[in-house]
Short mmCIF file of C-alpha atoms in Angstrom, two decimals:
data_model
loop_
_atom_site.label_atom_id
_atom_site.label_comp_id
_atom_site.label_asym_id
_atom_site.label_seq_id
_atom_site.Cartn_x
_atom_site.Cartn_y
_atom_site.Cartn_z
CA MET U 1 -2.28 -12.07 97.44
CA ASN U 2 -4.81 -14.05 100.31
CA THR U 3 -8.54 -13.57 100.72
CA ALA U 4 -8.79 -10.86 103.06
CA GLY U 5 -6.10 -8.91 100.95
CA ALA U 6 -8.24 -9.31 97.86
CA VAL U 7 -11.29 -7.94 100.12
CA ALA U 8 -9.15 -4.94 100.69
CA LYS U 9 -8.25 -4.37 97.41
CA ALA U 10 -11.77 -4.30 95.86
CA LEU U 11 -12.50 -1.58 98.86
CA ALA U 12 -9.70 0.41 97.62
CA GLY U 13 -10.42 0.42 94.25
CA ALA U 14 -13.78 1.37 94.47
CA GLY U 15 -12.72 4.46 96.42
CA ILE U 16 -13.19 3.39 99.60
CA GLN U 17 -11.38 5.54 102.36
CA LYS U 18 -12.61 4.81 105.75
CA THR U 19 -14.05 1.84 107.50
CA PHE U 20 -15.72 1.69 110.42
CA GLY U 21 -16.18 -1.33 113.35
CA LEU U 22 -15.19 -2.95 116.20
CA PRO U 23 -12.46 -5.86 116.34
CA GLY U 24 -13.02 -9.33 116.93
CA GLY U 25 -10.75 -12.38 116.90
CA GLU U 26 -12.04 -13.36 113.40
CA VAL U 27 -11.48 -9.61 111.14
CA LEU U 28 -8.06 -8.96 112.59
CA VAL U 29 -6.25 -10.17 109.68
CA LEU U 30 -9.04 -8.27 107.07
CA ILE U 31 -8.31 -4.85 109.04
CA ASP U 32 -4.53 -5.67 108.96
CA GLU U 33 -5.18 -5.79 105.09
CA LEU U 34 -7.33 -2.98 104.76
CA ARG U 35 -4.02 -0.94 106.45
CA LYS U 36 -1.68 -1.92 104.15
CA ALA U 37 -4.09 -1.10 101.30
CA GLY U 38 -4.42 2.60 102.52
CA VAL U 39 -8.21 2.03 104.12
CA ASP U 40 -8.59 3.48 107.19
CA PHE U 41 -10.21 1.46 110.32
CA VAL U 42 -12.49 3.60 112.56
CA LEU U 43 -12.29 1.94 115.60
CA MET U 44 -15.49 2.50 117.35
CA ARG U 45 -17.27 1.98 121.02
CA HIS U 46 -20.21 -0.01 119.62
CA GLU U 47 -20.86 -1.88 116.46
CA ALA U 48 -24.35 -0.29 116.13
CA ASN U 49 -22.65 3.47 116.42
CA ALA U 50 -19.84 2.19 113.92
CA GLY U 51 -22.85 1.12 111.13
CA ILE U 52 -24.55 4.33 112.09
CA ALA U 53 -21.35 6.21 111.31
CA ALA U 54 -20.39 4.56 108.52
CA SER U 55 -23.79 4.74 106.53
CA VAL U 56 -23.96 8.99 107.34
CA TYR U 57 -20.19 8.84 106.28
CA GLY U 58 -20.97 6.82 103.08
CA LYS U 59 -23.82 9.06 101.50
CA LEU U 60 -22.25 11.66 102.14
CA LYS U 61 -19.47 10.61 100.41
CA SER U 62 -22.11 9.29 97.74
CA GLN U 63 -20.68 5.85 97.88
CA PRO U 64 -21.53 2.86 100.19
CA GLY U 65 -20.45 3.16 103.94
CA VAL U 66 -18.74 -0.31 105.26
CA VAL U 67 -18.77 -1.29 108.51
CA ILE U 68 -17.19 -4.03 109.75
CA ALA U 69 -17.87 -6.68 112.79
CA THR U 70 -16.84 -10.15 114.04
CA LEU U 71 -19.48 -12.92 114.07
CA GLY U 72 -21.77 -13.56 116.84
CA PRO U 73 -22.44 -10.80 119.04
CA GLY U 74 -20.81 -8.32 116.53
CA ALA U 75 -22.99 -9.19 113.83
CA ALA U 76 -26.06 -9.45 115.59
CA ASN U 77 -25.37 -5.51 117.03
CA LEU U 78 -25.73 -4.48 113.10
CA LEU U 79 -29.18 -5.11 113.26
CA LEU U 80 -30.12 -1.79 114.16
CA PRO U 81 -27.79 0.31 112.07
CA ILE U 82 -28.38 -1.62 108.90
CA SER U 83 -32.21 -1.64 109.63
CA SER U 84 -31.71 2.01 109.81
CA ALA U 85 -30.11 2.48 106.29
CA TYR U 86 -32.53 0.26 104.90
CA LEU U 87 -35.14 1.98 105.91
CA ASP U 88 -33.57 5.86 105.25
CA GLN U 89 -31.89 4.74 101.93
CA GLU U 90 -28.82 5.21 103.39
CA PRO U 91 -25.84 3.03 101.62
CA LEU U 92 -24.18 0.74 103.86
CA LEU U 93 -22.15 -2.39 102.97
CA ALA U 94 -21.67 -4.41 106.58
CA ILE U 95 -18.95 -7.19 106.31
CA THR U 96 -18.76 -9.47 109.41
CA ALA U 97 -17.02 -13.13 110.51
CA GLN U 98 -18.57 -16.20 110.35
CA LEU U 99 -17.30 -19.87 111.84
CA PRO U 100 -15.77 -21.59 108.82
CA ASP U 101 -17.85 -24.24 106.75
CA ASP U 102 -15.59 -26.77 107.85
CA PHE U 103 -16.30 -26.21 111.38
CA PRO U 104 -17.96 -29.90 112.59
CA ALA U 105 -21.70 -29.82 112.84
CA SER U 106 -21.58 -29.84 116.72
CA HIS U 107 -19.83 -26.47 117.10
CA THR U 108 -22.20 -23.92 117.69
CA HIS U 109 -20.50 -20.86 119.80
CA GLN U 110 -21.00 -17.85 118.53
CA LEU U 111 -23.14 -19.64 115.45
CA LEU U 112 -25.89 -17.41 114.14
CA PRO U 113 -27.63 -17.73 111.05
CA LEU U 114 -26.40 -14.53 109.99
CA HIS U 115 -27.42 -14.72 106.12
CA ASP U 116 -30.94 -15.98 107.21
CA ILE U 117 -31.14 -13.06 109.25
CA TYR U 118 -30.23 -10.29 106.82
CA GLN U 119 -31.70 -11.90 103.54
CA THR U 120 -35.01 -9.79 103.34
CA ILE U 121 -33.52 -6.35 103.95
CA CYS U 122 -30.19 -6.36 102.14
CA ARG U 123 -29.76 -6.71 98.55
CA VAL U 124 -26.97 -8.68 98.54
CA VAL U 125 -26.21 -11.55 100.99
CA ASP U 126 -22.88 -14.01 100.34
CA LYS U 127 -19.99 -15.59 101.91
CA ILE U 128 -16.66 -14.36 100.55
CA THR U 129 -14.71 -17.53 99.34
CA THR U 130 -11.44 -17.51 97.54
CA GLU U 131 -13.20 -18.38 94.45
CA ASN U 132 -15.63 -15.40 94.47
CA VAL U 133 -13.61 -12.53 95.80
CA ASP U 134 -13.14 -10.80 92.71
CA ASP U 135 -16.59 -9.73 92.02
CA VAL U 136 -18.65 -10.22 94.93
CA VAL U 137 -17.19 -7.66 97.06
CA ASP U 138 -17.73 -5.16 93.68
CA ARG U 139 -21.41 -6.42 93.13
CA ALA U 140 -21.75 -5.76 96.93
CA LEU U 141 -21.28 -2.03 96.60
CA THR U 142 -22.74 -1.57 93.22
CA ALA U 143 -26.25 -3.02 94.90
CA CYS U 144 -25.91 -0.56 97.56
CA MET U 145 -25.93 2.13 95.09
CA GLU U 146 -28.78 1.00 93.17
CA ARG U 147 -31.62 3.55 93.86
CA PRO U 148 -33.41 3.54 95.91
CA PHE U 149 -29.89 3.24 97.97
CA GLY U 150 -29.53 0.15 99.80
CA VAL U 151 -27.63 -2.20 102.10
CA SER U 152 -25.38 -5.59 100.86
CA TYR U 153 -24.11 -8.03 103.57
CA LEU U 154 -20.99 -10.12 103.46
CA THR U 155 -19.60 -12.58 105.96
CA LEU U 156 -15.71 -13.87 105.74
CA SER U 157 -14.71 -16.43 108.07
CA ALA U 158 -10.97 -16.20 109.65
CA ARG U 159 -9.62 -19.61 107.80
CA GLU U 160 -11.07 -18.24 104.27
CA ALA U 161 -9.72 -14.85 105.16
CA ILE U 162 -5.87 -16.29 105.02
CA LYS U 163 -6.61 -18.67 102.06
CA ASP U 164 -4.43 -17.94 98.69
CA ALA U 165 -7.04 -15.86 96.29
CA ARG U 166 -7.27 -15.17 92.53
CA PRO U 167 -8.28 -11.57 92.41
CA GLY U 168 -9.46 -10.33 89.43
CA ASP U 169 -9.24 -6.02 88.64
CA ALA U 170 -12.39 -5.34 91.90
CA ARG U 171 -14.04 -2.07 89.97
CA PHE U 172 -17.22 -0.01 91.31
CA GLU U 173 -19.52 0.74 88.42
CA GLY U 174 -21.98 2.41 89.78
CA PRO U 175 -25.73 2.20 89.64
CA PRO U 176 -27.27 1.03 86.02
CA THR U 177 -28.67 3.83 84.15
CA ARG U 178 -32.83 4.09 84.51
CA PRO U 179 -34.47 4.56 81.21
CA MET U 180 -36.59 7.72 80.74
CA ALA U 181 -40.39 7.54 80.79
CA ASN U 182 -41.63 10.20 79.03
CA PRO U 183 -40.30 13.13 80.65
CA ALA U 184 -41.60 15.61 78.59
CA ALA U 185 -45.19 14.79 78.83
CA ARG U 186 -44.86 14.60 82.65
CA ALA U 187 -43.63 17.95 82.62
CA ALA U 188 -46.14 19.40 80.43
CA ASP U 189 -48.85 16.96 82.29
CA LEU U 190 -47.23 18.53 85.89
CA ARG U 191 -47.50 22.20 84.34
CA ALA U 192 -50.72 22.26 83.38
CA ARG U 193 -51.98 20.91 86.57
CA CYS U 194 -50.36 23.53 88.26
CA ALA U 195 -51.40 26.68 86.07
CA VAL U 196 -55.67 25.48 87.06
CA ALA U 197 -54.18 24.87 90.74
CA ASN U 198 -54.51 28.20 93.60
CA LYS U 199 -53.21 26.15 96.29
CA PRO U 200 -50.68 24.04 94.82
CA LEU U 201 -47.43 22.10 97.47
CA VAL U 202 -44.57 20.41 96.10
CA LEU U 203 -43.37 17.61 98.92
CA ILE U 204 -39.83 16.45 98.81
CA GLY U 205 -39.17 13.45 100.22
CA LEU U 206 -36.32 10.83 101.01
CA GLY U 207 -36.13 9.22 97.41
CA ILE U 208 -34.71 12.01 95.58
CA ASP U 209 -31.20 11.70 94.67
CA PRO U 210 -28.75 14.18 96.15
CA VAL U 211 -27.11 14.86 93.01
CA ILE U 212 -30.60 16.67 91.44
CA ALA U 213 -30.66 19.04 94.15
CA GLY U 214 -29.45 22.14 92.41
CA PRO U 215 -31.80 21.63 89.09
CA LEU U 216 -34.43 20.93 91.80
CA ARG U 217 -33.95 23.64 93.73
CA ALA U 218 -34.23 25.85 90.71
CA TRP U 219 -37.12 24.43 89.69
CA ILE U 220 -38.98 25.40 93.05
CA ASP U 221 -37.25 28.99 93.18
CA ARG U 222 -38.13 30.04 89.88
CA TRP U 223 -41.50 29.29 90.07
CA GLN U 224 -41.94 30.05 93.37
CA LEU U 225 -43.84 27.57 94.38
CA PRO U 226 -45.21 26.46 97.76
CA VAL U 227 -43.13 23.85 99.26
CA ALA U 228 -42.66 21.63 102.19
CA VAL U 229 -40.10 18.80 102.89
CA THR U 230 -39.85 15.38 105.13
CA PRO U 231 -37.05 15.58 107.40
CA LYS U 232 -34.59 13.38 105.60
CA VAL U 233 -34.15 15.75 102.83
CA LYS U 234 -34.37 19.20 104.97
CA GLY U 235 -31.87 21.53 102.54
CA ILE U 236 -32.82 20.37 99.97
CA VAL U 237 -34.29 23.93 99.54
CA ASP U 238 -33.59 27.00 101.70
CA GLU U 239 -36.04 27.03 104.70
CA THR U 240 -35.49 30.59 104.88
CA GLN U 241 -37.42 31.74 101.86
CA PRO U 242 -40.97 32.94 102.08
CA ASN U 243 -42.01 29.80 99.84
CA PHE U 244 -41.15 27.62 102.23
CA VAL U 245 -43.66 25.90 104.09
CA GLY U 246 -42.54 23.25 106.63
CA VAL U 247 -41.64 20.07 107.35
CA ILE U 248 -44.23 17.33 106.98
CA SER U 249 -44.32 13.26 108.51
CA GLY U 250 -44.61 13.44 112.06
CA MET U 251 -42.38 16.09 113.20
CA ALA U 252 -43.40 19.11 116.15
CA ALA U 253 -46.41 21.29 114.50
CA ASP U 254 -47.85 18.36 112.41
CA GLY U 255 -51.22 18.59 113.05
CA LEU U 256 -51.07 21.99 111.58
CA MET U 257 -48.68 20.58 108.37
CA VAL U 258 -51.58 17.97 107.79
CA GLU U 259 -54.30 20.80 108.17
CA ALA U 260 -51.88 22.65 105.21
CA LEU U 261 -51.79 19.38 102.72
CA LYS U 262 -55.79 18.88 103.12
CA ALA U 263 -56.01 22.65 102.23
CA ALA U 264 -53.76 22.32 99.42
CA ASP U 265 -55.60 21.71 95.91
CA LEU U 266 -52.25 19.82 94.09
CA LEU U 267 -50.22 17.92 96.10
CA ILE U 268 -46.78 17.33 93.96
CA GLY U 269 -44.69 14.29 95.81
CA PHE U 270 -41.52 14.74 94.52
CA GLY U 271 -39.11 11.92 95.51
CA LEU U 272 -42.33 11.70 98.40
CA ASP U 273 -41.67 7.79 100.50
CA PRO U 274 -44.22 7.56 103.11
CA VAL U 275 -41.37 5.29 105.09
CA GLU U 276 -40.69 8.89 106.55
CA ILE U 277 -44.54 9.43 107.62
CA ASP U 278 -45.82 7.90 110.18
CA LYS U 279 -49.58 8.77 109.30
CA THR U 280 -51.68 7.80 106.49
CA TRP U 281 -52.33 10.77 104.56
CA HIS U 282 -50.15 9.47 101.70
CA ALA U 283 -52.95 7.04 100.97
CA GLU U 284 -55.89 9.01 101.58
CA LEU U 285 -54.75 12.17 99.68
CA ASP U 286 -54.39 12.42 96.05
CA ILE U 287 -50.78 13.01 95.18
CA GLN U 288 -49.15 13.17 92.18
CA TRP U 289 -46.45 10.93 92.90
CA VAL U 290 -42.77 11.64 90.84
CA LEU U 291 -40.46 9.12 91.78
CA ASP U 292 -37.63 8.11 89.60
CA ALA U 293 -37.15 4.84 91.59
CA ARG U 294 -39.14 2.34 93.74
CA ASN U 295 -39.22 3.47 97.57
CA ALA U 296 -37.43 2.39 100.17
CA THR U 297 -38.84 -0.86 100.88
CA GLY U 298 -39.23 -1.69 97.12
CA ALA U 299 -42.80 -0.50 97.38
CA MET U 300 -44.58 1.93 94.78
CA PRO U 301 -47.91 3.93 95.57
CA ASP U 302 -50.75 3.02 93.16
CA HIS U 303 -50.82 4.67 90.12
CA ALA U 304 -46.95 6.17 90.60
CA GLN U 305 -45.21 6.49 87.81
CA ILE U 306 -41.26 6.11 87.76
CA VAL U 307 -39.68 8.94 85.58
CA SER U 308 -36.01 9.91 85.35
CA HIS U 309 -35.61 13.49 87.20
CA VAL U 310 -32.58 14.91 85.21
CA PRO U 311 -34.63 15.13 81.95
CA LEU U 312 -38.14 16.19 83.87
CA LEU U 313 -36.52 18.95 85.66
CA ALA U 314 -34.50 20.31 82.75
CA ALA U 315 -38.20 20.34 80.84
CA LEU U 316 -39.63 22.09 83.77
CA ASN U 317 -36.81 24.77 83.91
CA ASP U 318 -36.95 25.46 80.41
CA ALA U 319 -40.87 26.14 80.84
CA PRO U 320 -41.94 29.68 82.55
CA ALA U 321 -44.01 29.37 85.83
CA PRO U 322 -47.84 28.74 84.79
CA LYS U 323 -49.18 31.33 87.12
CA GLN U 324 -48.33 33.30 90.46
CA TRP U 325 -49.44 32.06 94.15
CA GLY U 326 -48.16 34.58 95.69
CA ARG U 327 -48.37 33.17 99.50
CA PRO U 328 -51.35 30.95 99.61
CA PHE U 329 -50.46 29.20 102.77
CA GLU U 330 -49.35 32.25 104.50
CA ASP U 331 -51.35 31.58 107.46
CA PHE U 332 -50.27 28.19 107.98
CA GLN U 333 -46.85 29.63 108.13
CA LYS U 334 -47.29 32.51 110.45
CA ARG U 335 -49.17 30.04 113.02
CA ARG U 336 -45.90 27.74 112.41
CA ALA U 337 -43.39 30.33 113.24
CA GLY U 338 -45.71 31.58 116.41
CA LEU U 339 -45.05 28.65 117.86
CA LEU U 340 -41.50 29.10 118.91
CA VAL U 341 -41.97 32.50 120.28
CA GLY U 342 -43.58 34.41 122.99
CA THR U 343 -42.87 31.61 125.49
CA ALA U 344 -40.70 31.30 128.59
CA GLY U 345 -39.52 27.89 130.03
CA ALA U 346 -40.13 26.84 133.40
CA PRO U 347 -37.58 27.91 136.12
CA GLY U 348 -34.16 27.05 135.34
CA THR U 349 -34.99 25.37 132.30
CA MET U 350 -34.64 26.96 128.60
CA TRP U 351 -37.46 27.20 126.08
CA PRO U 352 -36.97 25.00 123.28
CA GLY U 353 -37.75 27.64 120.79
CA ASP U 354 -34.92 29.43 122.24
CA ILE U 355 -32.34 26.94 121.82
CA ILE U 356 -33.51 26.78 118.23
CA GLY U 357 -32.64 30.20 117.78
CA ALA U 358 -29.62 30.37 120.03
CA LEU U 359 -28.04 27.61 118.18
CA SER U 360 -29.11 28.34 114.24
CA GLY U 361 -28.26 32.56 115.02
CA ALA U 362 -24.38 31.38 116.14
CA LEU U 363 -23.91 28.61 113.99
CA PRO U 364 -23.00 29.09 110.07
CA ALA U 365 -25.70 28.17 107.65
CA GLY U 366 -23.91 25.31 106.45
CA THR U 367 -23.85 23.49 109.74
CA ILE U 368 -24.84 19.92 109.51
CA VAL U 369 -27.08 18.60 112.13
CA THR U 370 -27.67 15.44 113.47
CA THR U 371 -30.39 14.53 115.91
CA ASP U 372 -31.02 11.20 118.15
CA VAL U 373 -34.75 10.10 118.58
CA GLY U 374 -36.93 11.90 120.72
CA SER U 375 -38.67 15.07 121.26
CA HIS U 376 -35.99 17.14 119.96
CA LYS U 377 -36.15 15.22 117.15
CA TYR U 378 -39.39 16.45 116.33
CA LEU U 379 -37.82 20.44 117.64
CA PHE U 380 -35.08 20.28 115.15
CA GLY U 381 -36.76 18.22 112.75
CA GLN U 382 -39.83 21.19 112.36
CA PHE U 383 -38.14 24.04 113.12
CA TRP U 384 -34.39 24.35 112.47
CA PRO U 385 -33.73 26.52 109.51
CA SER U 386 -31.80 24.31 107.00
CA ARG U 387 -30.46 26.13 104.20
CA HIS U 388 -28.04 23.71 102.33
CA PRO U 389 -28.92 19.92 101.31
CA GLY U 390 -27.18 17.05 103.04
CA THR U 391 -27.13 19.28 106.27
CA LEU U 392 -29.83 17.06 108.62
CA TRP U 393 -29.34 13.97 109.47
CA MET U 394 -32.01 11.92 111.99
CA SER U 395 -32.97 8.61 111.92
CA ASN U 396 -36.82 8.73 110.45
CA GLY U 397 -37.77 5.67 108.93
CA LEU U 398 -36.55 3.40 111.48
CA SER U 399 -36.48 6.15 114.35
CA GLY U 400 -34.02 4.56 116.40
CA MET U 401 -32.24 6.09 119.30
CA GLY U 402 -28.50 6.52 119.87
CA TYR U 403 -28.23 7.63 116.22
CA GLY U 404 -27.20 11.47 117.08
CA LEU U 405 -23.49 11.20 118.49
CA SER U 406 -22.99 8.07 115.87
CA ALA U 407 -24.07 10.30 112.87
CA ALA U 408 -22.06 13.03 114.25
CA ILE U 409 -18.81 11.02 113.36
CA GLY U 410 -19.57 9.98 109.87
CA ALA U 411 -20.77 13.44 109.21
CA LYS U 412 -17.33 15.17 110.70
CA LEU U 413 -15.31 12.56 108.85
CA ALA U 414 -17.03 12.97 105.62
CA ARG U 415 -17.05 16.71 105.64
CA PRO U 416 -14.42 17.75 108.01
CA ASP U 417 -14.58 21.24 107.14
CA ALA U 418 -18.09 21.92 108.38
CA THR U 419 -19.41 22.49 111.67
CA VAL U 420 -21.48 19.84 112.51
CA LEU U 421 -23.82 19.65 115.68
CA ALA U 422 -25.41 16.75 117.33
CA ALA U 423 -28.81 17.40 118.94
CA VAL U 424 -29.73 14.74 121.36
CA GLY U 425 -31.74 14.33 124.94
CA ASP U 426 -30.33 13.09 127.61
CA GLY U 427 -31.84 9.03 127.36
CA GLY U 428 -30.37 8.81 123.89
CA PHE U 429 -26.88 10.42 125.29
CA SER U 430 -26.49 8.09 127.99
CA MET U 431 -26.63 5.19 125.14
CA ASN U 432 -23.43 5.82 123.78
CA ALA U 433 -21.95 9.14 125.40
CA GLN U 434 -18.72 7.01 125.13
CA GLU U 435 -18.23 8.01 121.46
CA LEU U 436 -17.43 11.32 122.55
CA GLU U 437 -13.88 9.73 123.00
CA THR U 438 -14.32 8.21 120.03
CA ALA U 439 -14.52 11.70 117.71
CA GLU U 440 -11.41 13.31 119.91
CA ARG U 441 -9.44 10.10 118.93
CA VAL U 442 -10.27 10.13 115.37
CA GLY U 443 -10.18 13.70 114.50
CA ALA U 444 -13.83 14.38 114.18
CA PRO U 445 -14.51 17.37 116.60
CA PHE U 446 -18.64 18.43 116.99
CA ILE U 447 -20.87 20.20 119.03
CA THR U 448 -22.78 18.50 121.22
CA VAL U 449 -26.14 19.96 122.84
CA VAL U 450 -28.06 17.71 125.30
CA LEU U 451 -31.46 18.07 125.87
CA GLU U 452 -31.78 17.27 129.74
CA ASP U 453 -35.46 16.69 131.05
CA ASN U 454 -34.74 13.90 132.92
CA SER U 455 -37.40 11.50 131.13
CA TYR U 456 -38.42 9.52 127.95
CA SER U 457 -40.22 13.00 127.33
CA LEU U 458 -41.72 12.08 123.97
CA ILE U 459 -42.92 8.34 125.40
CA LYS U 460 -44.18 10.47 128.56
CA LEU U 461 -46.34 12.63 126.55
CA ALA U 462 -47.97 10.03 125.07
CA GLN U 463 -48.27 8.41 128.37
CA GLU U 464 -50.61 11.48 129.95
CA ASN U 465 -52.31 11.98 126.28
CA ARG U 466 -53.92 8.38 126.31
CA GLN U 467 -54.21 9.43 130.36
CA LEU U 468 -52.31 6.63 131.45
CA GLU U 469 -50.82 6.34 134.78
CA PRO U 470 -47.23 7.88 135.15
CA TYR U 471 -44.99 5.56 135.04
CA ARG U 472 -41.57 4.09 134.66
CA MET U 473 -40.54 7.18 132.07
CA ASP U 474 -38.45 9.48 134.37
CA PHE U 475 -34.70 8.66 135.22
CA GLY U 476 -32.14 10.50 137.64
CA PRO U 477 -30.22 12.89 136.16
CA ILE U 478 -27.18 12.26 134.03
CA ASP U 479 -24.30 14.52 134.57
CA THR U 480 -23.79 15.33 131.05
CA VAL U 481 -20.60 17.63 131.87
CA LYS U 482 -18.67 15.30 134.17
CA ILE U 483 -19.52 12.36 130.91
CA ALA U 484 -18.00 14.63 128.40
CA ASP U 485 -15.25 15.22 130.89
CA ALA U 486 -14.15 12.10 131.45
CA CYS U 487 -14.19 11.35 127.52
CA GLY U 488 -11.65 14.55 127.18
CA VAL U 489 -14.71 16.77 125.53
CA LYS U 490 -14.94 20.50 127.37
CA ALA U 491 -18.17 21.05 128.68
CA ILE U 492 -20.87 23.57 130.21
CA ARG U 493 -24.30 23.55 131.39
CA THR U 494 -26.86 26.86 131.23
CA SER U 495 -30.08 27.56 130.90
CA ASN U 496 -29.31 30.87 129.10
CA PRO U 497 -29.37 31.34 125.37
CA ASP U 498 -26.87 34.15 125.06
CA GLU U 499 -24.83 31.88 126.70
CA LEU U 500 -25.59 28.96 124.94
CA ALA U 501 -24.85 30.83 121.17
CA SER U 502 -21.35 32.42 122.81
CA ALA U 503 -20.18 28.77 123.70
CA VAL U 504 -21.38 27.63 120.20
CA ALA U 505 -19.91 30.09 118.19
CA THR U 506 -16.22 30.29 120.04
CA ALA U 507 -16.02 26.35 119.54
CA SER U 508 -17.41 26.11 115.82
CA LYS U 509 -14.81 29.22 115.20
CA ASN U 510 -11.99 27.23 116.86
CA GLY U 511 -12.84 23.67 115.60
CA THR U 512 -13.06 22.39 118.85
CA SER U 513 -15.46 19.67 120.45
CA LEU U 514 -17.93 20.65 123.32
CA VAL U 515 -20.88 19.57 125.26
CA VAL U 516 -23.94 21.76 126.31
CA GLY U 517 -26.35 20.55 128.76
CA ILE U 518 -29.58 22.42 128.68
CA PRO U 519 -32.13 21.84 130.91
CA VAL U 520 -35.54 21.89 129.73
CA HIS U 521 -38.65 20.92 130.93
CA TYR U 522 -40.86 18.07 129.34
CA ALA U 523 -44.13 19.66 129.44
CA ASP U 524 -42.90 22.65 127.48
CA TYR U 525 -42.84 20.43 124.19
CA LYS U 526 -46.44 20.06 124.25
CA LYS U 527 -46.86 23.47 123.24
CA LEU U 528 -45.09 22.64 119.80
CA PHE U 529 -46.36 19.67 119.47
#
């Protein structure tokens, strides 16, 4: 067995069924060995898109996503998805080619200091050799799944790939068990604090391990605690329930949500990670941090304790609610809901609130929604009524454009029976709309709605708020219908909510791809922000 074959065996032995990437001559042997080992290679149109798809696919499968690229430009293009996965706690293993060690020093074509570039944000950075191939892949995979989930990066030269290897039994042992730190005492402390609070608010964040969604939701529901979430964990609680207050961390209605935070007399940060928060209230307000791992960058808030969430939640669920709070944030909830209704869009456009209403009313409750970055992200991040864990995906720690379509491919491949909706702006759509062809080719149909305002509207609004001259934020219309048609996907354009609802309901029922262009007026977002 050659070294590339040993890598493929290690990945297959870890339960990896799909890898994502863009080929180059230097990784052809690895791709072929993956084929022989029964590990699919999902060919995409850009390495950044492949990395995003891999990370979402991996987290939904509760394993590291794997992305493969060539050396030089291929490896450089992975900086965006690696950075996104690092900040958003999405497990990702990147494997790229690199020049062989025995090349002459003067040979610098496509040579980059890749290990130096990725060293500071990756758990494991190493090169695969004939001597270490029996354990380096396993070590990299394991590191990705240690909480908080993270990224590993490995290189394999084309020469090393074809050399004979002596592989051992590669195995994926999973993350190490984290010792409990007085969960019963912490549960008693939280219950006592809740007993004397009149306006407690539980803030659930990115640091939650998805496996505890059930007991966490049970505790919130049994005690009927008011609860808010950050966007990356939307659906961890049912957002249609009366105890749901809203989404914190920079989405639409953020000023209103910060008011609610300041009105609370007890804030419990359950897995709350400031990496999602674009303001400084997390350092200014008194928060009871309840973390079972360090946050995304390895940081820890002052005075925070590490406590295992599994026994902690068991203790909380065994105890009766210390108090009945009713709806202490009802005024904030009504004001938040009122932002979406009672307004008409500009002529020929659709009011953003009607978009949310039409889509959420027409699609199944378990629909997985992915967003790009822009004004629409703020809209869907706050107002999409998520009801199930793992059903809202956005780039929030990094907040990089180009995420929505790529994430939808990864989500659909991981959850083929789910309806997947990508909500993107026309700016982001024009960056990687070609991946619609990828989705059709690999059997990952999903619905795409493109909110068309012919501008980078979020930045345009910021420009206006700072009273700067309007400059270079608008662009010509991109014909999303023609782009979709060129990629083999049916598309329509509409400003009618009923037509939107009918079209997406049909696509969801039939399991087919659909692109819907929706004209919006950028100024309408002002009423929501």
